[in-house]
mmCIF file with all atom_site columns, C-alpha atoms in Angstrom:
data_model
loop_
_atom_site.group_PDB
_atom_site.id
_atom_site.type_symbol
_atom_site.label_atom_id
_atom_site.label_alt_id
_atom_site.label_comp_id
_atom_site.label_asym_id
_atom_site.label_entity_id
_atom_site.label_seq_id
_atom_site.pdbx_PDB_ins_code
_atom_site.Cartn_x
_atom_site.Cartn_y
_atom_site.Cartn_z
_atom_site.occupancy
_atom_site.B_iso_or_equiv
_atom_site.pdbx_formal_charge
_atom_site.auth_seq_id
_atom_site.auth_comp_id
_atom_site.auth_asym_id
_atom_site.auth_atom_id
_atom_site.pdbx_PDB_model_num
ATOM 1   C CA . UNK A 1 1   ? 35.056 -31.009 69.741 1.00 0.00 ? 1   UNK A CA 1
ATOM 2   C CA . UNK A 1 2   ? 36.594 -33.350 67.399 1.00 0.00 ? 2   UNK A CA 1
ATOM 3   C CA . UNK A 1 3   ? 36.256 -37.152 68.129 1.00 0.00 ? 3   UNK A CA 1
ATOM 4   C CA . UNK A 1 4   ? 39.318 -39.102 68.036 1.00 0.00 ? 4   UNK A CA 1
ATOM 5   C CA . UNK A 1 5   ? 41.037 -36.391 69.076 1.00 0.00 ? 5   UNK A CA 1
ATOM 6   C CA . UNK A 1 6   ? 42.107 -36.372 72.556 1.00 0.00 ? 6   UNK A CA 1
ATOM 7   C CA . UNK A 1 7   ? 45.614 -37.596 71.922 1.00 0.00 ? 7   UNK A CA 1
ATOM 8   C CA . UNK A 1 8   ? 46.333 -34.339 70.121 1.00 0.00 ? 8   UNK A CA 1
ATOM 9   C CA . UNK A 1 9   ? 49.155 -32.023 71.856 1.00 0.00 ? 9   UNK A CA 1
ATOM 10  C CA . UNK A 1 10  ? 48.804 -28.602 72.622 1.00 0.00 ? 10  UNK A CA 1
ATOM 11  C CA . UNK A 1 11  ? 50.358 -26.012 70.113 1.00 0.00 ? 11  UNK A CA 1
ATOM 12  C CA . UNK A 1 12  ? 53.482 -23.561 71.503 1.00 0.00 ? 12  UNK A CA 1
ATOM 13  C CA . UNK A 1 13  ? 55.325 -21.110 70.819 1.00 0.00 ? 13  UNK A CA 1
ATOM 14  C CA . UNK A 1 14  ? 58.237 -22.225 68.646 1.00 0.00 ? 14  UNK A CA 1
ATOM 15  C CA . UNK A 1 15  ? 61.730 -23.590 71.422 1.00 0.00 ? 15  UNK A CA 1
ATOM 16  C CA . UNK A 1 16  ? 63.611 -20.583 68.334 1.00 0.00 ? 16  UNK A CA 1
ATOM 17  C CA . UNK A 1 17  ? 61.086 -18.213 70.011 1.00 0.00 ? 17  UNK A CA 1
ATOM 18  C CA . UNK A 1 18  ? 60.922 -16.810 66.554 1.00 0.00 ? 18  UNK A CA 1
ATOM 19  C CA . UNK A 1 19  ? 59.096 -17.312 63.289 1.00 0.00 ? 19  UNK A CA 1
ATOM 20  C CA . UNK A 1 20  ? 59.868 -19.197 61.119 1.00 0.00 ? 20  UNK A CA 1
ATOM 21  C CA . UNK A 1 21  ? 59.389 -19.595 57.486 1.00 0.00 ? 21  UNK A CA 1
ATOM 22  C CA . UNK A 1 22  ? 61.140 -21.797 55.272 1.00 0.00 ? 22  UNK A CA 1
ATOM 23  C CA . UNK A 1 23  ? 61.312 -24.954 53.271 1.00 0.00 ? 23  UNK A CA 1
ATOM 24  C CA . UNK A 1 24  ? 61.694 -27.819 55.602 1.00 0.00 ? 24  UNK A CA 1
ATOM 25  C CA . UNK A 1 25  ? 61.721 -31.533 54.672 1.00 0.00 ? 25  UNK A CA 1
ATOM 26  C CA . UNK A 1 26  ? 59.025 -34.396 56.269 1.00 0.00 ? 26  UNK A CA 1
ATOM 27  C CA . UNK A 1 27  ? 58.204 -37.790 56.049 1.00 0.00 ? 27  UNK A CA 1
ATOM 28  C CA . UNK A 1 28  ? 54.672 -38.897 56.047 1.00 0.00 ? 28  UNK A CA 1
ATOM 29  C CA . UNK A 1 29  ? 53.682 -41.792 58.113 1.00 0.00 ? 29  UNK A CA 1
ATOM 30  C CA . UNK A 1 30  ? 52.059 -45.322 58.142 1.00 0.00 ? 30  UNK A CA 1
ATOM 31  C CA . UNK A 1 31  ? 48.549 -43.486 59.445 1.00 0.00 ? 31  UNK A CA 1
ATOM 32  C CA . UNK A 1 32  ? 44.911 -43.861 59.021 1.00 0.00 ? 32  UNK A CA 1
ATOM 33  C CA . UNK A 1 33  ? 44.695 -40.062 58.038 1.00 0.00 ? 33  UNK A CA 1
ATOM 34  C CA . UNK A 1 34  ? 42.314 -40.535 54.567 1.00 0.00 ? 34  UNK A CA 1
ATOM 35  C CA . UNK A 1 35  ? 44.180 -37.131 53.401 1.00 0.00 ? 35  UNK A CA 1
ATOM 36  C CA . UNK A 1 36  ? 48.360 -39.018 53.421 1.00 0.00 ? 36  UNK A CA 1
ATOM 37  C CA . UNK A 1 37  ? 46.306 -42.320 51.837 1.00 0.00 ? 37  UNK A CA 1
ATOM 38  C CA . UNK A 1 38  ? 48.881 -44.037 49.801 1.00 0.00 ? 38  UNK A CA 1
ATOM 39  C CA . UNK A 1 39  ? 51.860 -41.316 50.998 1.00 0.00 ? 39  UNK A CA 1
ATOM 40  C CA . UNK A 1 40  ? 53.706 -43.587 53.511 1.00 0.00 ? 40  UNK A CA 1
ATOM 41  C CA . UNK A 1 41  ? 57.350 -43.210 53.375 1.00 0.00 ? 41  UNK A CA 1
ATOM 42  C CA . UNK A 1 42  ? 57.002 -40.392 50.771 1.00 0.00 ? 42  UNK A CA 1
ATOM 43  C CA . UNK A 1 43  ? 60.150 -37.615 52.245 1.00 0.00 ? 43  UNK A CA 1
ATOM 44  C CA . UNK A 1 44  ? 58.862 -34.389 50.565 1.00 0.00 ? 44  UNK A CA 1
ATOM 45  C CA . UNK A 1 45  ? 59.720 -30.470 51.197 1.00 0.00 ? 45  UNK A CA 1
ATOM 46  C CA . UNK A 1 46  ? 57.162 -28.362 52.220 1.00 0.00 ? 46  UNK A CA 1
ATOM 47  C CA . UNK A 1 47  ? 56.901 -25.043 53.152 1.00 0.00 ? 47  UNK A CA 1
ATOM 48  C CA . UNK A 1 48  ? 57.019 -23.640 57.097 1.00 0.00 ? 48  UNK A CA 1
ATOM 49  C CA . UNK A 1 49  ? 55.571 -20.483 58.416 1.00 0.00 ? 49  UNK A CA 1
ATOM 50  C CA . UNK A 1 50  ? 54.695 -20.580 61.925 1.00 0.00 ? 50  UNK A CA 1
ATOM 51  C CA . UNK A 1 51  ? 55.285 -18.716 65.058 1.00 0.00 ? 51  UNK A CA 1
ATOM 52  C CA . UNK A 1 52  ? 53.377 -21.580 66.944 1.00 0.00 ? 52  UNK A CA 1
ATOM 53  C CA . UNK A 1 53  ? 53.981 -25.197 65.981 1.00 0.00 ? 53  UNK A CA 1
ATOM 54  C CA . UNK A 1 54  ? 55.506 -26.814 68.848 1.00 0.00 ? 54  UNK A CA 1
ATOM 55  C CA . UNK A 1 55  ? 53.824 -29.964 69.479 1.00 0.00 ? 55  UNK A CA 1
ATOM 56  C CA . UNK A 1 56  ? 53.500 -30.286 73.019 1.00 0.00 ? 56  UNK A CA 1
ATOM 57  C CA . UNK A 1 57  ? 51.463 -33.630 75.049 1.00 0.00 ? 57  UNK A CA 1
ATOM 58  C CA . UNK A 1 58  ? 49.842 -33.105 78.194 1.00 0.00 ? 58  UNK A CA 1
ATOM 59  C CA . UNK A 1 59  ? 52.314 -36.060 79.214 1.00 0.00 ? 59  UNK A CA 1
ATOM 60  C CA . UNK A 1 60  ? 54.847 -38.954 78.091 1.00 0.00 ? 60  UNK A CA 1
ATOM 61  C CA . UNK A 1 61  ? 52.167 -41.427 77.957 1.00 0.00 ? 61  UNK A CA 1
ATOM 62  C CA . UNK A 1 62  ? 50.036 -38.948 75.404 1.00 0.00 ? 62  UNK A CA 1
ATOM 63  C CA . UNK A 1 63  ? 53.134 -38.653 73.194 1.00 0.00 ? 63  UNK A CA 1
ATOM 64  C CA . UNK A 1 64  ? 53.736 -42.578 73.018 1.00 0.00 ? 64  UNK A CA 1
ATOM 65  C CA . UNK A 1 65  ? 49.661 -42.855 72.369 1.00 0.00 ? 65  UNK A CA 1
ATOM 66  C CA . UNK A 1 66  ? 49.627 -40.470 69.591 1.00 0.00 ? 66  UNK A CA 1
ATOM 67  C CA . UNK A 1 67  ? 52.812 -42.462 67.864 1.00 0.00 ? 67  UNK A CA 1
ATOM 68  C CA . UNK A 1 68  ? 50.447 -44.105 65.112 1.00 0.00 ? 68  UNK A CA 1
ATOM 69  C CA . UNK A 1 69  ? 48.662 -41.453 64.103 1.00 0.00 ? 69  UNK A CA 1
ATOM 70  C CA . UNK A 1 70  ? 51.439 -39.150 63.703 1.00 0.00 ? 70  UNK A CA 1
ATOM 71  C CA . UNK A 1 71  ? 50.865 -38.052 59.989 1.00 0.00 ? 71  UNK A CA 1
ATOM 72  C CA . UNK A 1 72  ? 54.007 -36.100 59.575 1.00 0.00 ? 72  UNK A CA 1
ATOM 73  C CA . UNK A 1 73  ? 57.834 -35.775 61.119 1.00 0.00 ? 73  UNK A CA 1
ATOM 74  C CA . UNK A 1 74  ? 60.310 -33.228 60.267 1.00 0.00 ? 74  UNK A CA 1
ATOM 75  C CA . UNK A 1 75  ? 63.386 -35.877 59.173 1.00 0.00 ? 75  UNK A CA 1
ATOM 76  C CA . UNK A 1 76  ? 67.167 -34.237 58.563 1.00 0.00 ? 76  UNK A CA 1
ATOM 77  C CA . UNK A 1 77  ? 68.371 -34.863 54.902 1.00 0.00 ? 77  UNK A CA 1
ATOM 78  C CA . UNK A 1 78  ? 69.821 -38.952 55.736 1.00 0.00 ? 78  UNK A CA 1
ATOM 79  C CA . UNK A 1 79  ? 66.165 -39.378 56.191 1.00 0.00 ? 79  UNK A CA 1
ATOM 80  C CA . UNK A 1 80  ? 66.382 -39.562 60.810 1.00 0.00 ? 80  UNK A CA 1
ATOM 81  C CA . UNK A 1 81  ? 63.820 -38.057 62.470 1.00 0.00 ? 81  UNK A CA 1
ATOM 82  C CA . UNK A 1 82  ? 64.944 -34.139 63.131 1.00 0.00 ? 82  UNK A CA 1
ATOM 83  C CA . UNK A 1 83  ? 64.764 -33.200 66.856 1.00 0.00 ? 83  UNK A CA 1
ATOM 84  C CA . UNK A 1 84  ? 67.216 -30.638 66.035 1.00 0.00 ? 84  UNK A CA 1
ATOM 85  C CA . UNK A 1 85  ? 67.059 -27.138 64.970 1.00 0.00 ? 85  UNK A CA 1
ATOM 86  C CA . UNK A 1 86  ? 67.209 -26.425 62.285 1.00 0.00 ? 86  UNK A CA 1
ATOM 87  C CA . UNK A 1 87  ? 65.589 -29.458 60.438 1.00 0.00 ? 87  UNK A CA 1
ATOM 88  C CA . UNK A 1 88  ? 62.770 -29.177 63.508 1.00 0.00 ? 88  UNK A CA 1
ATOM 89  C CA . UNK A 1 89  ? 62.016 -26.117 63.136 1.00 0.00 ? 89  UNK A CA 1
ATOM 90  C CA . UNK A 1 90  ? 59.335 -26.002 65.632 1.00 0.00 ? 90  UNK A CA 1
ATOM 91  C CA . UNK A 1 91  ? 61.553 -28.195 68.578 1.00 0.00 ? 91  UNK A CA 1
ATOM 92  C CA . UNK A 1 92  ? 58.428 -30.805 68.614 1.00 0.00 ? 92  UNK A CA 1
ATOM 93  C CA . UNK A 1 93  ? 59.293 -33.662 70.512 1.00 0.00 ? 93  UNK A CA 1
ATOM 94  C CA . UNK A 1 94  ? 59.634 -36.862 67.920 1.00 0.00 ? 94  UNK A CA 1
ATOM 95  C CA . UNK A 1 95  ? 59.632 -33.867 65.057 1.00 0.00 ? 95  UNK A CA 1
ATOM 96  C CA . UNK A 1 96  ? 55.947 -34.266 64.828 1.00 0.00 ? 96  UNK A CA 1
ATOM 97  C CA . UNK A 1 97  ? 54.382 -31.601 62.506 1.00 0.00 ? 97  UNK A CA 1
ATOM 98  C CA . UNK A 1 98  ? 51.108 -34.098 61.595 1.00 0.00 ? 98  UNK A CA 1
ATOM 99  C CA . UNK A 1 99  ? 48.441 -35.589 63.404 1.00 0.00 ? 99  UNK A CA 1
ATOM 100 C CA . UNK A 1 100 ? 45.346 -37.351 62.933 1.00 0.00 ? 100 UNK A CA 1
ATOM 101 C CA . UNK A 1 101 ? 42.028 -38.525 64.410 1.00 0.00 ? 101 UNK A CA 1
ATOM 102 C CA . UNK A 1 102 ? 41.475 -42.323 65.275 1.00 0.00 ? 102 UNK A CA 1
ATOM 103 C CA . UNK A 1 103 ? 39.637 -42.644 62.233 1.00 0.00 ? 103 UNK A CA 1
ATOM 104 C CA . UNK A 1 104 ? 41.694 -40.793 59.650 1.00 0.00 ? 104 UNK A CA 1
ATOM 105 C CA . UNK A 1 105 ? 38.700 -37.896 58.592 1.00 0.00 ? 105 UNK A CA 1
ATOM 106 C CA . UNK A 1 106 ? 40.572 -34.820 60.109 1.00 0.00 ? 106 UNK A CA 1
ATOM 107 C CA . UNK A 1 107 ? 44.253 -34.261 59.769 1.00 0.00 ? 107 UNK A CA 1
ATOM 108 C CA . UNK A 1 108 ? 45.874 -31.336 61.519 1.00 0.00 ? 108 UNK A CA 1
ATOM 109 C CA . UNK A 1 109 ? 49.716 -30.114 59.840 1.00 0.00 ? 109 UNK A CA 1
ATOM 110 C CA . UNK A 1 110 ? 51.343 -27.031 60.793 1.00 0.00 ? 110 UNK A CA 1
ATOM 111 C CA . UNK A 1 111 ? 53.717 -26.927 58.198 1.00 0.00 ? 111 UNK A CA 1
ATOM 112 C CA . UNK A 1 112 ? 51.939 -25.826 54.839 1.00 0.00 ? 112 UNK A CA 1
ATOM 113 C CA . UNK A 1 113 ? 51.181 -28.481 51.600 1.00 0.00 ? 113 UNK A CA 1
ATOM 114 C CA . UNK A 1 114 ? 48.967 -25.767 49.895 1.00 0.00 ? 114 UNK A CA 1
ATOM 115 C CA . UNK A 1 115 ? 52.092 -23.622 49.596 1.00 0.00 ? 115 UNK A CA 1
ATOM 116 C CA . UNK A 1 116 ? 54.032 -26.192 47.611 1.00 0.00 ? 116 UNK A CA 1
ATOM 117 C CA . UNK A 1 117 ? 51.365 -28.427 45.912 1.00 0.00 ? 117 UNK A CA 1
ATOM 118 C CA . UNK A 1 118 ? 52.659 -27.343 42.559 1.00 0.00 ? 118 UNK A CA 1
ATOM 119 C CA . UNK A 1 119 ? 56.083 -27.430 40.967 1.00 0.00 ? 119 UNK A CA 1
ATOM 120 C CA . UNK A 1 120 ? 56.299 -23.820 40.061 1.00 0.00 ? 120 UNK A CA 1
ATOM 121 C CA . UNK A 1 121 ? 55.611 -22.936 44.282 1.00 0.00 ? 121 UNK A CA 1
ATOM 122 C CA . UNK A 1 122 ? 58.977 -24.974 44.499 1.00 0.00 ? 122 UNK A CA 1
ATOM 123 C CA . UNK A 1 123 ? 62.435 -23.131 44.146 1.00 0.00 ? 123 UNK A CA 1
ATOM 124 C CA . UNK A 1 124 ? 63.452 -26.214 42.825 1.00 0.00 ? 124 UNK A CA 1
ATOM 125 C CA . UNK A 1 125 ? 61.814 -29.748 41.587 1.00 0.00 ? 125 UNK A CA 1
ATOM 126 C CA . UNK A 1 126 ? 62.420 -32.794 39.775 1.00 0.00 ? 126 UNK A CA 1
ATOM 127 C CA . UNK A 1 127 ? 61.836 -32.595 35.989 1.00 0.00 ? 127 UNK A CA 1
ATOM 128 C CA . UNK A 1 128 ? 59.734 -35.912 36.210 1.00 0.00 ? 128 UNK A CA 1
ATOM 129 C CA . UNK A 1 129 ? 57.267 -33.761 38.572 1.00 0.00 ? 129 UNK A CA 1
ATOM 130 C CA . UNK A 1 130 ? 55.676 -31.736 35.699 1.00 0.00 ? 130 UNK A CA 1
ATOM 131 C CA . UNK A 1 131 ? 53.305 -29.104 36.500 1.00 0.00 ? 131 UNK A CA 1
ATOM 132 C CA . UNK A 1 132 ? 51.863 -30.576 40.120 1.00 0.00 ? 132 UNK A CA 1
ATOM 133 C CA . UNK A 1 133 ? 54.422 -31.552 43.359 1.00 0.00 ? 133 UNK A CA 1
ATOM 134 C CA . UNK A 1 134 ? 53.635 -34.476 45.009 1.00 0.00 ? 134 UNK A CA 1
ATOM 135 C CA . UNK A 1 135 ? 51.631 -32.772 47.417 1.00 0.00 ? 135 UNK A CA 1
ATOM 136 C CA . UNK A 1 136 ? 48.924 -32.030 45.343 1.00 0.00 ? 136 UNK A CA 1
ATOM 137 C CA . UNK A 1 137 ? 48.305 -36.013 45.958 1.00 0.00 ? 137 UNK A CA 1
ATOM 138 C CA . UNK A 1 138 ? 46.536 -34.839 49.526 1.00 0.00 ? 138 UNK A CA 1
ATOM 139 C CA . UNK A 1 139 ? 44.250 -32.695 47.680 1.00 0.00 ? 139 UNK A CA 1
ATOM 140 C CA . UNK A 1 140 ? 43.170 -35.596 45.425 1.00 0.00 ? 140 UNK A CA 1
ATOM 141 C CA . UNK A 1 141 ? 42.543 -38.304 48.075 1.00 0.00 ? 141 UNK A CA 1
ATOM 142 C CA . UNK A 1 142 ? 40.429 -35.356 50.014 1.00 0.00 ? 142 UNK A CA 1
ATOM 143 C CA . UNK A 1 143 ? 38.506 -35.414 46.919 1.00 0.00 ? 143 UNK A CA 1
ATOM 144 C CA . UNK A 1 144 ? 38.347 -39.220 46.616 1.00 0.00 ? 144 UNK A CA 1
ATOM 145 C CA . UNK A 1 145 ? 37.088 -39.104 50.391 1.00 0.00 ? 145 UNK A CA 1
ATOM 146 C CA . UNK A 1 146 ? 34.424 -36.955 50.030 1.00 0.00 ? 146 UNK A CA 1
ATOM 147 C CA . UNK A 1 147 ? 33.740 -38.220 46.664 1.00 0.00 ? 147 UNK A CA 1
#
């Protein structure tokens, strides 16, 4: 249904075989997605609440094609990609949590930005943040796109 698509992954059940709902940290990545634009290398918390978030390809070749247009990785605090519970808290292969189309103009993320896109939704934050989390930086270049 959605061109540019066809590398995506199926979605499973979580390898906890729970829910689970937390702050988790990511990295965003070098991607065409027009919603990260300018995010790159940002590490940011954001909030997790899924059952279902287990990024799974159809095969090994799929997971090395989708590589550059992963959006988003669960990383452990030194910054390494997470493939580890409880950093991954899905148990994605790669700790990918973000995809997106060949062309950038749909992004799919199973962890949540709208949940922490302002500093108060934080339980803690920076003092330089002010009122809005770096997050709220995906909701602008949306914006922008559509402009």
């Amino acid at each position: 249904l959605i061109p540019g698509s066809t590398h995506w992954p199926r979605f499973l059940r979580n390898r906890s075989e729970q829910f689970e709902a937390r702050l988790s940290l990511v990295e965003v990545g070098d991607s065409p997605s027009i919603f990260m634009n300018g995010m790159a290398g940002s590490r940011l918390p954001i909030a997790t609440s899924h059952g279902e978030g287990r990024a799974v390809f159809a095969n090994n070749a799929a997971t090395v094609a989708a590589g550059p247009l992963v959006c988003l990785r669960y990383v452990d605090n030194y910054g390494a990609v997470a493939e580890t519970y409880p950093a991954n808290p899905n148990g994605s292969e790669g700790g990918i949590c973000g995809l997106t189309t060949e062309d950038g103009r749909v992004t799919i993320v199973m962890p949540h930005p709208e949940r922490v896109a302002r500093t108060v939704q934080n339980s803690w934050h920076p003092e330089e943040w002010g009122d809005e989390g770096p997050w709220m930086r995906l909701f602008r270049n949306a914006r922008v796109a559509v402009g």
